[in-house]
mmCIF file of C-alpha atoms and ligand atoms in Angstrom:
data_model
loop_
_atom_site.group_PDB
_atom_site.id
_atom_site.type_symbol
_atom_site.label_atom_id
_atom_site.label_comp_id
_atom_site.label_asym_id
_atom_site.label_seq_id
_atom_site.Cartn_x
_atom_site.Cartn_y
_atom_site.Cartn_z
ATOM 1 C CA GLU A 1 -14.447 71.073 164.841
ATOM 2 C CA ASN A 2 -11.029 69.536 165.297
ATOM 3 C CA ALA A 3 -12.378 66.047 165.626
ATOM 4 C CA PHE A 4 -11.821 63.290 163.134
ATOM 5 C CA LEU A 5 -14.217 60.431 163.415
ATOM 6 C CA THR A 6 -12.939 56.995 162.589
ATOM 7 C CA VAL A 7 -15.218 53.993 162.514
ATOM 8 C CA GLU A 8 -13.403 50.755 163.071
ATOM 9 C CA CYS A 9 -14.657 47.243 163.046
ATOM 10 C CA ALA A 10 -12.877 44.416 164.801
ATOM 11 C CA ILE A 11 -13.638 40.766 165.328
ATOM 12 C CA VAL A 12 -12.161 39.860 168.686
ATOM 13 C CA ASP A 13 -11.759 36.785 170.785
ATOM 14 C CA GLN A 14 -14.296 37.444 173.522
ATOM 15 C CA LYS A 15 -12.449 35.782 176.344
ATOM 16 C CA SER A 16 -9.156 37.610 176.030
ATOM 17 C CA THR A 17 -9.441 41.044 174.477
ATOM 18 C CA TYR A 18 -13.091 41.931 174.581
ATOM 19 C CA GLN A 19 -13.139 43.704 177.926
ATOM 20 C CA SER A 20 -9.912 45.635 177.440
ATOM 21 C CA LEU A 21 -11.013 46.745 173.965
ATOM 22 C CA LEU A 22 -14.306 47.969 175.322
ATOM 23 C CA THR A 23 -12.615 50.051 177.961
ATOM 24 C CA ALA A 24 -9.876 51.389 175.731
ATOM 25 C CA ALA A 25 -11.993 52.301 172.759
ATOM 26 C CA GLY A 26 -15.342 53.126 174.285
ATOM 27 C CA ALA A 27 -17.165 50.669 172.072
ATOM 28 C CA LEU A 28 -20.692 51.685 171.180
ATOM 29 C CA LEU A 29 -22.029 48.745 169.273
ATOM 30 C CA HIS A 30 -21.182 45.113 169.635
ATOM 31 C CA VAL A 31 -22.825 42.206 167.905
ATOM 32 C CA TYR A 32 -22.375 38.590 168.923
ATOM 33 C CA ILE A 33 -21.721 36.328 165.978
ATOM 34 C CA SER A 34 -20.827 33.143 167.832
ATOM 35 C CA PRO A 35 -20.294 32.080 171.437
ATOM 36 C CA ASN A 36 -16.611 32.893 171.114
ATOM 37 C CA PHE A 37 -16.480 35.846 168.787
ATOM 38 C CA THR A 38 -17.982 39.283 168.868
ATOM 39 C CA ILE A 39 -17.917 42.036 166.321
ATOM 40 C CA ILE A 40 -17.146 45.334 167.936
ATOM 41 C CA LEU A 41 -17.765 48.540 166.132
ATOM 42 C CA HIS A 42 -16.082 51.372 167.895
ATOM 43 C CA TYR A 43 -15.504 54.994 167.233
ATOM 44 C CA ARG A 44 -12.134 56.561 167.821
ATOM 45 C CA ILE A 45 -11.781 60.290 167.956
ATOM 46 C CA ARG A 46 -8.470 61.933 167.221
ATOM 47 C CA SER A 47 -8.786 64.990 169.378
ATOM 48 C CA SER A 48 -7.401 65.711 172.785
ATOM 49 C CA SER A 49 -9.983 68.371 173.543
ATOM 50 C CA LEU A 50 -13.106 66.411 172.764
ATOM 51 C CA SER A 51 -15.190 65.593 175.793
ATOM 52 C CA GLN A 52 -17.484 62.586 176.107
ATOM 53 C CA PRO A 53 -20.843 64.423 175.604
ATOM 54 C CA LYS A 54 -19.550 66.101 172.440
ATOM 55 C CA PHE A 55 -18.368 62.737 171.223
ATOM 56 C CA LEU A 56 -21.799 61.220 171.716
ATOM 57 C CA LEU A 57 -23.406 64.185 169.977
ATOM 58 C CA LEU A 58 -21.141 63.630 166.998
ATOM 59 C CA ILE A 59 -22.220 60.005 166.766
ATOM 60 C CA LEU A 60 -25.900 60.886 167.078
ATOM 61 C CA GLU A 61 -25.519 63.513 164.361
ATOM 62 C CA LYS A 62 -24.332 60.802 161.992
ATOM 63 C CA MET A 63 -27.525 58.844 162.499
ATOM 64 C CA TRP A 64 -30.195 60.009 160.102
ATOM 65 C CA ILE A 65 -32.950 59.341 162.615
ATOM 66 C CA PHE A 66 -31.544 62.080 164.838
ATOM 67 C CA SER A 67 -30.850 64.511 162.025
ATOM 68 C CA TRP A 68 -32.333 67.971 161.995
ATOM 69 C CA LYS A 69 -33.290 70.255 159.134
ATOM 70 C CA GLY A 70 -30.614 72.505 157.664
ATOM 71 C CA PRO A 71 -31.087 75.898 155.971
ATOM 72 C CA THR A 72 -32.635 74.240 152.902
ATOM 73 C CA GLY A 73 -35.463 72.910 155.073
ATOM 74 C CA PHE A 74 -34.357 69.319 154.461
ATOM 75 C CA SER A 75 -32.326 66.851 156.471
ATOM 76 C CA ALA A 76 -30.579 63.485 156.252
ATOM 77 C CA SER A 77 -33.926 61.761 156.593
ATOM 78 C CA SER A 78 -35.541 63.611 153.654
ATOM 79 C CA THR A 79 -36.214 61.408 150.649
ATOM 80 C CA ALA A 80 -35.566 62.188 146.987
ATOM 81 C CA GLU A 81 -39.307 62.355 146.438
ATOM 82 C CA GLU A 82 -39.698 64.915 149.252
ATOM 83 C CA VAL A 83 -36.920 67.239 148.073
ATOM 84 C CA THR A 84 -38.441 67.397 144.578
ATOM 85 C CA ARG A 85 -42.120 67.495 145.540
ATOM 86 C CA GLY A 86 -44.153 69.856 143.350
ATOM 87 C CA ILE A 87 -41.353 70.341 140.818
ATOM 88 C CA GLU A 88 -42.362 69.953 137.162
ATOM 89 C CA ALA A 89 -39.274 69.372 135.074
ATOM 90 C CA TYR A 90 -40.757 68.545 131.645
ATOM 91 C CA GLY A 91 -38.467 69.627 128.850
ATOM 92 C CA LEU A 92 -35.248 69.010 130.804
ATOM 93 C CA THR A 93 -32.783 66.309 129.776
ATOM 94 C CA ALA A 94 -30.463 64.567 132.227
ATOM 95 C CA ILE A 95 -27.658 62.052 131.798
ATOM 96 C CA ILE A 96 -27.153 59.737 134.772
ATOM 97 C CA THR A 97 -24.188 57.382 134.911
ATOM 98 C CA GLY A 98 -24.723 54.106 136.785
ATOM 99 C CA PRO A 99 -28.536 54.195 137.023
ATOM 100 C CA THR A 100 -28.933 50.400 137.103
ATOM 101 C CA SER A 101 -28.825 50.112 140.891
ATOM 102 C CA GLY A 102 -28.707 51.909 144.250
ATOM 103 C CA ILE A 103 -28.635 55.693 144.350
ATOM 104 C CA GLY A 104 -28.460 56.058 140.559
ATOM 105 C CA LEU A 105 -31.594 53.977 140.047
ATOM 106 C CA GLU A 106 -33.597 55.980 142.609
ATOM 107 C CA THR A 107 -32.268 59.219 141.091
ATOM 108 C CA ALA A 108 -33.431 58.077 137.637
ATOM 109 C CA ARG A 109 -36.847 57.127 139.042
ATOM 110 C CA ILE A 110 -37.368 60.509 140.694
ATOM 111 C CA LEU A 111 -36.156 62.547 137.732
ATOM 112 C CA VAL A 112 -38.439 60.587 135.397
ATOM 113 C CA LEU A 113 -41.306 61.027 137.855
ATOM 114 C CA ARG A 114 -40.786 64.802 137.707
ATOM 115 C CA GLY A 115 -40.885 64.749 133.902
ATOM 116 C CA VAL A 116 -37.175 64.814 133.028
ATOM 117 C CA HIS A 117 -36.026 62.991 129.877
ATOM 118 C CA VAL A 118 -33.421 60.661 131.387
ATOM 119 C CA VAL A 119 -30.548 59.218 129.378
ATOM 120 C CA MET A 120 -29.247 56.220 131.289
ATOM 121 C CA ALA A 121 -25.514 55.759 130.672
ATOM 122 C CA VAL A 122 -24.879 52.101 131.471
ATOM 123 C CA ARG A 123 -22.103 49.585 130.913
ATOM 124 C CA ASN A 124 -24.579 46.737 130.664
ATOM 125 C CA THR A 125 -27.289 47.686 128.166
ATOM 126 C CA THR A 126 -29.383 44.567 128.889
ATOM 127 C CA ALA A 127 -29.584 45.613 132.560
ATOM 128 C CA GLY A 128 -30.252 49.181 131.384
ATOM 129 C CA GLN A 129 -33.180 48.106 129.157
ATOM 130 C CA LYS A 130 -34.626 46.062 132.019
ATOM 131 C CA VAL A 131 -34.494 49.053 134.380
ATOM 132 C CA LYS A 132 -35.995 51.258 131.672
ATOM 133 C CA GLN A 133 -38.925 48.845 131.255
ATOM 134 C CA GLU A 134 -39.485 48.647 135.018
ATOM 135 C CA LEU A 135 -39.528 52.441 135.268
ATOM 136 C CA ILE A 136 -41.965 52.715 132.342
ATOM 137 C CA ASN A 137 -44.225 50.124 134.007
ATOM 138 C CA GLU A 138 -44.258 52.275 137.144
ATOM 139 C CA ILE A 139 -44.368 55.661 135.406
ATOM 140 C CA PRO A 140 -45.989 55.246 131.970
ATOM 141 C CA LYS A 141 -45.188 58.839 130.876
ATOM 142 C CA ALA A 142 -41.452 58.144 131.457
ATOM 143 C CA LYS A 143 -39.107 59.396 128.745
ATOM 144 C CA ILE A 144 -35.957 57.280 128.925
ATOM 145 C CA ASP A 145 -33.109 56.370 126.619
ATOM 146 C CA VAL A 146 -30.401 53.820 127.315
ATOM 147 C CA MET A 147 -26.894 54.379 125.978
ATOM 148 C CA GLU A 148 -23.744 52.331 126.479
ATOM 149 C CA LEU A 149 -20.957 53.739 128.632
ATOM 150 C CA ASP A 150 -18.179 52.009 130.522
ATOM 151 C CA VAL A 151 -16.923 54.970 132.494
ATOM 152 C CA ALA A 152 -13.715 53.083 133.406
ATOM 153 C CA SER A 153 -12.623 53.136 129.750
ATOM 154 C CA LEU A 154 -11.555 56.349 127.990
ATOM 155 C CA LYS A 155 -12.329 54.682 124.652
ATOM 156 C CA SER A 156 -15.877 53.988 125.791
ATOM 157 C CA VAL A 157 -16.244 57.557 127.088
ATOM 158 C CA ASN A 158 -15.161 58.894 123.681
ATOM 159 C CA LYS A 159 -17.644 56.561 121.948
ATOM 160 C CA PHE A 160 -20.442 57.656 124.274
ATOM 161 C CA VAL A 161 -19.750 61.361 123.710
ATOM 162 C CA ALA A 162 -19.723 60.875 119.915
ATOM 163 C CA ALA A 163 -22.933 58.805 120.029
ATOM 164 C CA TYR A 164 -24.607 61.370 122.289
ATOM 165 C CA LYS A 165 -23.680 64.221 119.947
ATOM 166 C CA SER A 166 -25.245 62.325 117.043
ATOM 167 C CA THR A 167 -28.599 62.094 118.879
ATOM 168 C CA GLY A 168 -28.889 65.881 118.988
ATOM 169 C CA PHE A 169 -30.264 65.667 122.551
ATOM 170 C CA PRO A 170 -29.600 68.664 124.799
ATOM 171 C CA ILE A 171 -28.171 68.269 128.341
ATOM 172 C CA ASN A 172 -29.503 70.271 131.262
ATOM 173 C CA ILE A 173 -28.301 67.988 134.040
ATOM 174 C CA LEU A 174 -25.297 65.676 134.227
ATOM 175 C CA ILE A 175 -25.133 63.326 137.197
ATOM 176 C CA ALA A 176 -21.764 61.602 137.674
ATOM 177 C CA ASN A 177 -23.024 58.783 139.855
ATOM 178 C CA ALA A 178 -21.427 55.493 138.706
ATOM 179 C CA GLY A 179 -18.874 54.191 141.162
ATOM 180 C CA VAL A 180 -17.039 51.189 142.536
ATOM 181 C CA MET A 181 -15.632 50.640 145.996
ATOM 182 C CA ALA A 182 -12.783 48.419 147.142
ATOM 183 C CA PRO A 183 -12.642 45.935 144.252
ATOM 184 C CA PRO A 184 -9.578 43.669 144.088
ATOM 185 C CA PHE A 185 -6.627 45.713 142.780
ATOM 186 C CA THR A 186 -7.168 45.963 139.012
ATOM 187 C CA LEU A 187 -5.677 48.087 136.251
ATOM 188 C CA THR A 188 -8.062 49.136 133.497
ATOM 189 C CA GLU A 189 -7.280 48.826 129.775
ATOM 190 C CA ASP A 190 -5.877 52.365 130.143
ATOM 191 C CA ASN A 191 -3.519 51.192 132.909
ATOM 192 C CA ILE A 192 -5.292 53.204 135.574
ATOM 193 C CA GLU A 193 -6.362 51.753 138.931
ATOM 194 C CA LEU A 194 -10.022 50.728 138.564
ATOM 195 C CA GLN A 195 -11.534 52.945 141.297
ATOM 196 C CA PHE A 196 -9.625 56.019 140.192
ATOM 197 C CA ALA A 197 -10.537 55.308 136.563
ATOM 198 C CA THR A 198 -14.238 54.761 137.289
ATOM 199 C CA ASN A 199 -14.904 57.226 140.051
ATOM 200 C CA HIS A 200 -12.814 60.121 138.775
ATOM 201 C CA ILE A 201 -10.892 59.960 135.470
ATOM 202 C CA GLY A 202 -13.759 58.568 133.376
ATOM 203 C CA HIS A 203 -16.217 61.129 134.743
ATOM 204 C CA PHE A 204 -13.687 63.941 134.366
ATOM 205 C CA HIS A 205 -13.221 63.056 130.685
ATOM 206 C CA LEU A 206 -16.959 62.565 130.171
ATOM 207 C CA THR A 207 -17.800 65.954 131.690
ATOM 208 C CA ASN A 208 -15.241 67.736 129.540
ATOM 209 C CA GLY A 209 -16.561 65.924 126.443
ATOM 210 C CA LEU A 210 -20.145 66.989 127.135
ATOM 211 C CA LEU A 211 -19.506 70.549 128.320
ATOM 212 C CA ASP A 212 -20.094 72.167 124.919
ATOM 213 C CA ILE A 213 -23.540 70.598 124.656
ATOM 214 C CA MET A 214 -24.347 71.710 128.213
ATOM 215 C CA LYS A 215 -23.180 75.257 127.515
ATOM 216 C CA ASN A 216 -25.261 75.423 124.304
ATOM 217 C CA THR A 217 -28.306 74.030 126.073
ATOM 218 C CA ALA A 218 -28.006 76.544 128.928
ATOM 219 C CA GLU A 219 -27.465 79.419 126.503
ATOM 220 C CA LYS A 220 -30.359 78.543 124.198
ATOM 221 C CA SER A 221 -32.854 77.653 126.918
ATOM 222 C CA GLY A 222 -31.822 80.261 129.473
ATOM 223 C CA ILE A 223 -32.105 77.476 132.054
ATOM 224 C CA GLU A 224 -29.194 76.906 134.430
ATOM 225 C CA GLY A 225 -27.311 73.674 133.684
ATOM 226 C CA ARG A 226 -26.386 71.539 136.664
ATOM 227 C CA ILE A 227 -23.531 69.089 137.107
ATOM 228 C CA VAL A 228 -23.816 66.857 140.161
ATOM 229 C CA ILE A 229 -20.872 64.694 141.218
ATOM 230 C CA LEU A 230 -21.144 61.942 143.823
ATOM 231 C CA SER A 231 -18.266 62.134 146.263
ATOM 232 C CA TYR A 232 -17.066 60.955 149.680
ATOM 233 C CA THR A 233 -13.731 61.065 151.485
ATOM 234 C CA PRO A 234 -12.446 58.323 153.837
ATOM 235 C CA LEU A 235 -11.281 54.803 152.938
ATOM 236 C CA LEU A 236 -7.865 54.628 151.293
ATOM 237 C CA ALA A 237 -7.851 54.269 147.495
ATOM 238 C CA TYR A 238 -11.645 54.502 147.266
ATOM 239 C CA GLY A 239 -11.548 57.614 149.442
ATOM 240 C CA GLN A 240 -8.893 59.190 147.272
ATOM 241 C CA SER A 241 -10.892 58.530 144.124
ATOM 242 C CA LYS A 242 -13.957 60.085 145.748
ATOM 243 C CA LEU A 243 -12.029 63.063 147.150
ATOM 244 C CA ALA A 244 -11.012 63.532 143.512
ATOM 245 C CA ASN A 245 -14.706 64.070 142.708
ATOM 246 C CA ALA A 246 -14.938 66.976 145.156
ATOM 247 C CA LEU A 247 -11.716 68.496 143.749
ATOM 248 C CA HIS A 248 -13.083 68.087 140.223
ATOM 249 C CA ALA A 249 -16.342 69.848 141.120
ATOM 250 C CA LYS A 250 -14.540 72.707 142.856
ATOM 251 C CA GLU A 251 -12.200 73.537 139.959
ATOM 252 C CA LEU A 252 -14.814 72.992 137.236
ATOM 253 C CA ALA A 253 -17.182 75.327 139.099
ATOM 254 C CA ARG A 254 -14.443 77.976 139.288
ATOM 255 C CA ARG A 255 -13.674 77.670 135.567
ATOM 256 C CA LEU A 256 -17.324 77.842 134.506
ATOM 257 C CA LYS A 257 -17.917 80.868 136.751
ATOM 258 C CA GLU A 258 -14.872 82.580 135.209
ATOM 259 C CA GLU A 259 -16.272 81.893 131.707
ATOM 260 C CA GLY A 260 -19.708 83.175 132.749
ATOM 261 C CA ALA A 261 -21.347 79.856 131.784
ATOM 262 C CA ASN A 262 -24.825 79.310 133.200
ATOM 263 C CA ILE A 263 -23.877 75.929 134.688
ATOM 264 C CA THR A 264 -23.399 75.023 138.350
ATOM 265 C CA VAL A 265 -21.213 72.179 139.606
ATOM 266 C CA ASN A 266 -21.495 70.638 143.050
ATOM 267 C CA SER A 267 -20.247 67.479 144.708
ATOM 268 C CA LEU A 268 -22.031 65.577 147.429
ATOM 269 C CA HIS A 269 -21.719 62.834 149.965
ATOM 270 C CA PRO A 270 -24.969 60.836 149.821
ATOM 271 C CA GLY A 271 -24.557 59.328 153.298
ATOM 272 C CA VAL A 272 -24.016 55.657 154.014
ATOM 273 C CA ILE A 273 -26.530 53.558 152.157
ATOM 274 C CA ALA A 274 -26.837 49.797 151.843
ATOM 275 C CA THR A 275 -26.426 49.341 148.078
ATOM 276 C CA ASN A 276 -24.469 47.017 145.787
ATOM 277 C CA LEU A 277 -21.449 49.277 146.321
ATOM 278 C CA ALA A 278 -20.174 46.967 149.058
ATOM 279 C CA ARG A 279 -20.274 43.950 146.745
ATOM 280 C CA HIS A 280 -16.463 43.549 146.661
ATOM 281 C CA THR A 281 -15.776 43.399 150.403
ATOM 282 C CA ALA A 282 -17.239 40.827 152.808
ATOM 283 C CA TRP A 283 -16.751 42.929 155.960
ATOM 284 C CA MET A 284 -18.301 45.934 154.232
ATOM 285 C CA ARG A 285 -21.290 43.856 153.159
ATOM 286 C CA LEU A 286 -21.673 42.884 156.796
ATOM 287 C CA ILE A 287 -21.458 46.479 157.978
ATOM 288 C CA PHE A 288 -23.688 47.815 155.200
ATOM 289 C CA GLY A 289 -26.130 44.947 155.497
ATOM 290 C CA TYR A 290 -26.617 44.219 159.175
ATOM 291 C CA ILE A 291 -24.655 46.151 161.752
ATOM 292 C CA VAL A 292 -25.180 49.880 161.555
ATOM 293 C CA ARG A 293 -28.727 49.984 160.229
ATOM 294 C CA LEU A 294 -29.536 53.035 162.329
ATOM 295 C CA MET A 295 -26.757 55.015 160.732
ATOM 296 C CA LEU A 296 -27.561 53.815 157.247
ATOM 297 C CA LYS A 297 -30.011 55.638 155.036
ATOM 298 C CA ASN A 298 -32.310 53.856 152.632
ATOM 299 C CA VAL A 299 -31.885 54.561 148.885
ATOM 300 C CA GLU A 300 -34.816 57.002 148.871
ATOM 301 C CA GLN A 301 -32.894 59.097 151.422
ATOM 302 C CA GLY A 302 -29.535 58.340 149.785
ATOM 303 C CA ALA A 303 -30.648 59.783 146.444
ATOM 304 C CA SER A 304 -32.154 62.920 147.966
ATOM 305 C CA THR A 305 -29.131 65.246 147.881
ATOM 306 C CA THR A 306 -28.471 64.288 144.239
ATOM 307 C CA CYS A 307 -32.095 65.042 143.331
ATOM 308 C CA TYR A 308 -32.099 68.265 145.363
ATOM 309 C CA LEU A 309 -29.046 69.471 143.448
ATOM 310 C CA ALA A 310 -30.462 68.351 140.110
ATOM 311 C CA LEU A 311 -33.912 69.921 140.420
ATOM 312 C CA ASN A 312 -34.630 71.969 143.526
ATOM 313 C CA PRO A 313 -34.808 75.772 142.973
ATOM 314 C CA GLY A 314 -33.075 76.129 146.366
ATOM 315 C CA ALA A 315 -29.795 75.094 144.703
ATOM 316 C CA LYS A 316 -30.087 77.733 141.978
ATOM 317 C CA GLY A 317 -26.864 79.636 141.402
ATOM 318 C CA ILE A 318 -24.921 77.670 144.029
ATOM 319 C CA SER A 319 -21.734 76.215 142.603
ATOM 320 C CA GLY A 320 -18.453 74.710 143.789
ATOM 321 C CA GLU A 321 -19.883 73.488 147.083
ATOM 322 C CA TYR A 322 -19.706 70.127 148.817
ATOM 323 C CA TRP A 323 -23.100 68.895 150.048
ATOM 324 C CA ALA A 324 -24.354 66.296 152.498
ATOM 325 C CA ASP A 325 -27.859 65.579 153.794
ATOM 326 C CA ASN A 326 -29.418 68.144 151.412
ATOM 327 C CA ASN A 327 -27.354 71.034 152.777
ATOM 328 C CA ILE A 328 -23.969 72.617 152.135
ATOM 329 C CA SER A 329 -21.302 70.840 154.167
ATOM 330 C CA SER A 330 -17.546 71.066 154.807
ATOM 331 C CA PRO A 331 -15.331 68.994 152.556
ATOM 332 C CA SER A 332 -11.826 67.702 153.277
ATOM 333 C CA GLY A 333 -9.245 70.469 153.758
ATOM 334 C CA PHE A 334 -7.704 69.681 150.352
ATOM 335 C CA VAL A 335 -10.826 70.948 148.592
ATOM 336 C CA ASN A 336 -10.339 74.386 150.146
ATOM 337 C CA ASP A 337 -6.760 74.654 148.911
ATOM 338 C CA PRO A 338 -7.079 76.366 145.471
ATOM 339 C CA GLU A 339 -3.466 75.562 144.583
ATOM 340 C CA PHE A 340 -3.971 71.851 145.256
ATOM 341 C CA VAL A 341 -7.327 71.818 143.441
ATOM 342 C CA LYS A 342 -5.746 73.360 140.352
ATOM 343 C CA LYS A 343 -2.747 71.019 140.442
ATOM 344 C CA PHE A 344 -5.105 68.058 140.635
ATOM 345 C CA TRP A 345 -7.048 69.336 137.612
ATOM 346 C CA ASP A 346 -3.825 69.639 135.598
ATOM 347 C CA PHE A 347 -2.781 66.161 136.723
ATOM 348 C CA SER A 348 -6.101 64.708 135.500
ATOM 349 C CA VAL A 349 -5.863 66.478 132.121
ATOM 350 C CA ASP A 350 -2.266 65.312 131.715
ATOM 351 C CA LEU A 351 -3.064 61.703 132.649
ATOM 352 C CA ILE A 352 -5.922 61.564 130.128
ATOM 353 C CA GLU A 353 -3.883 63.204 127.363
ATOM 354 C CA ARG A 354 -0.942 60.843 127.894
ATOM 355 C CA THR A 355 -3.234 57.811 127.977
ATOM 356 C CA LEU A 356 -5.121 58.848 124.833
ATOM 357 C CA THR A 357 -1.885 59.642 122.992
ATOM 358 C CA SER A 358 -0.168 56.385 123.916
ATOM 359 C CA SER A 359 -3.160 54.288 122.850
ATOM 360 C CA SER A 360 -4.116 56.661 119.973
ATOM 361 C CA LEU A 361 -7.814 56.459 120.897
HETATM 362 N N1 NAP B 401 -23.726 53.649 149.100
HETATM 363 C C1 NAP B 401 -23.017 54.473 149.853
HETATM 364 O O1 NAP B 401 -23.002 54.383 151.092
HETATM 365 C C2 NAP B 401 -22.203 55.586 149.222
HETATM 366 C C3 NAP B 401 -21.492 56.453 150.064
HETATM 367 C C4 NAP B 401 -20.743 57.479 149.487
HETATM 368 C C5 NAP B 401 -20.712 57.629 148.114
HETATM 369 N N2 NAP B 401 -21.400 56.773 147.321
HETATM 370 C C6 NAP B 401 -21.311 56.967 145.862
HETATM 371 O O2 NAP B 401 -22.606 56.929 145.290
HETATM 372 C C7 NAP B 401 -22.517 56.476 143.931
HETATM 373 C C8 NAP B 401 -23.552 55.385 143.676
HETATM 374 O O3 NAP B 401 -23.231 54.273 144.487
HETATM 375 P P1 NAP B 401 -24.295 53.186 144.975
HETATM 376 O O4 NAP B 401 -24.136 53.094 146.435
HETATM 377 O O5 NAP B 401 -25.623 53.434 144.389
HETATM 378 O O6 NAP B 401 -23.621 51.872 144.346
HETATM 379 P P2 NAP B 401 -24.181 50.702 143.420
HETATM 380 O O7 NAP B 401 -25.525 50.259 143.861
HETATM 381 O O8 NAP B 401 -23.085 49.693 143.378
HETATM 382 O O9 NAP B 401 -24.328 51.407 142.001
HETATM 383 C C9 NAP B 401 -23.198 51.747 141.252
HETATM 384 C C10 NAP B 401 -23.617 51.975 139.812
HETATM 385 O O10 NAP B 401 -22.417 52.329 139.092
HETATM 386 C C11 NAP B 401 -22.367 51.517 137.931
HETATM 387 N N3 NAP B 401 -20.990 51.327 137.484
HETATM 388 C C12 NAP B 401 -19.943 50.819 138.164
HETATM 389 N N4 NAP B 401 -18.854 50.790 137.389
HETATM 390 C C13 NAP B 401 -19.212 51.302 136.184
HETATM 391 C C14 NAP B 401 -18.547 51.528 134.964
HETATM 392 N N5 NAP B 401 -17.266 51.205 134.801
HETATM 393 N N6 NAP B 401 -19.225 52.084 133.940
HETATM 394 C C15 NAP B 401 -20.539 52.397 134.080
HETATM 395 N N7 NAP B 401 -21.238 52.191 135.201
HETATM 396 C C16 NAP B 401 -20.584 51.646 136.240
HETATM 397 C C17 NAP B 401 -23.007 50.213 138.348
HETATM 398 O O11 NAP B 401 -23.364 49.489 137.186
HETATM 399 P P3 NAP B 401 -23.565 47.887 137.189
HETATM 400 O O12 NAP B 401 -24.992 47.685 137.598
HETATM 401 O O13 NAP B 401 -23.284 47.523 135.763
HETATM 402 O O14 NAP B 401 -22.588 47.310 138.144
HETATM 403 C C18 NAP B 401 -24.191 50.732 139.141
HETATM 404 O O15 NAP B 401 -25.239 51.118 138.284
HETATM 405 C C19 NAP B 401 -21.078 56.012 143.738
HETATM 406 O O16 NAP B 401 -20.347 57.032 143.079
HETATM 407 C C20 NAP B 401 -20.562 55.839 145.163
HETATM 408 O O17 NAP B 401 -19.164 55.997 145.256
HETATM 409 C C21 NAP B 401 -22.155 55.751 147.840
#
């Protein structure tokens, strides 16, 4: 349990360092890219007590093909279709952010397939309309609306919330899925780093803006509302913005429980999936696209934990947890520190208030 797994990728000059690197790091995968250069993917474990067999077990566990079923009866290899099989969700309304590609798109497809009215919150409405049409072609009964939302802009979030309120639609499920990873350093119009703005602050503000509608919907319908937040932890600034998602879910769940609201909130790590997420980084595209295929899930598997949390009765009443591979998992230590979680909530509220005040949005 004390092990930290680090995946590192190095391009090394074969003649000089290759052998010594192999011995020192215990390289598991190496891919030749030219006669002189090799990409080595090695796993480093920060733990003095970890023995070699345990280490191998840890690696195998990360590969979905070797995954086993958890208490929910599902595993890393389960698909979104499998975890929602037999569920009829007509009459429910879900908002999904970032449903134009990857996990969000598959989540939208599965929810629509199960009868959910899906509101696609997209920054590019032309792309959104195209996806809507494709889904309708595949699932003619699909009930879909497309609404504009740039989650990296507080102004756009405010506009979306106001527009949503004017539709009179209820909200049973909110899926905070949109995300960016490792773009070039950029400040948004609100002067917030792009990943933090997109992955956390925008969704934090959006959730707070929509909570009243969710509470009303849950109260009137007697059906539990569900908030599902896509998270993840390693990788510098991206990792911090995604850790923020788990902190957000934890504190929001605590607050809603305290209020007695019939709404659950959970965060999840979808696994490693080859999607457009790696678009900003060449080495990531390489890793996502070609090297660790066995460890990567496909999007049908990648969207499964989101869909399980959105629809499966097995998640009923469970709130404030961090999930992976369709089962409850252990988040970073920070998420279990209530003091830190609360401080981070206050920081987010303060940052949004100061930004909105200074730009009088
Ligand atoms: N793939 C993985 O291995 C992995 C691992 C851990 C966590 N996740 C998380 O899973 C979620 C989905 O990622 P994915 O892999 O499916 O990536 P993806 O294929 O790149 O999809 C990201 C979606 O987010 C949208 N988006 C980005 N910035 C936005 C903004 N400012 N406003 C509105 N929408 C925005 C994108 O819209 P456009 O089409 O307009 O760009 C796209 O629809 C993310 O939160 C990601 O951090 C993914």
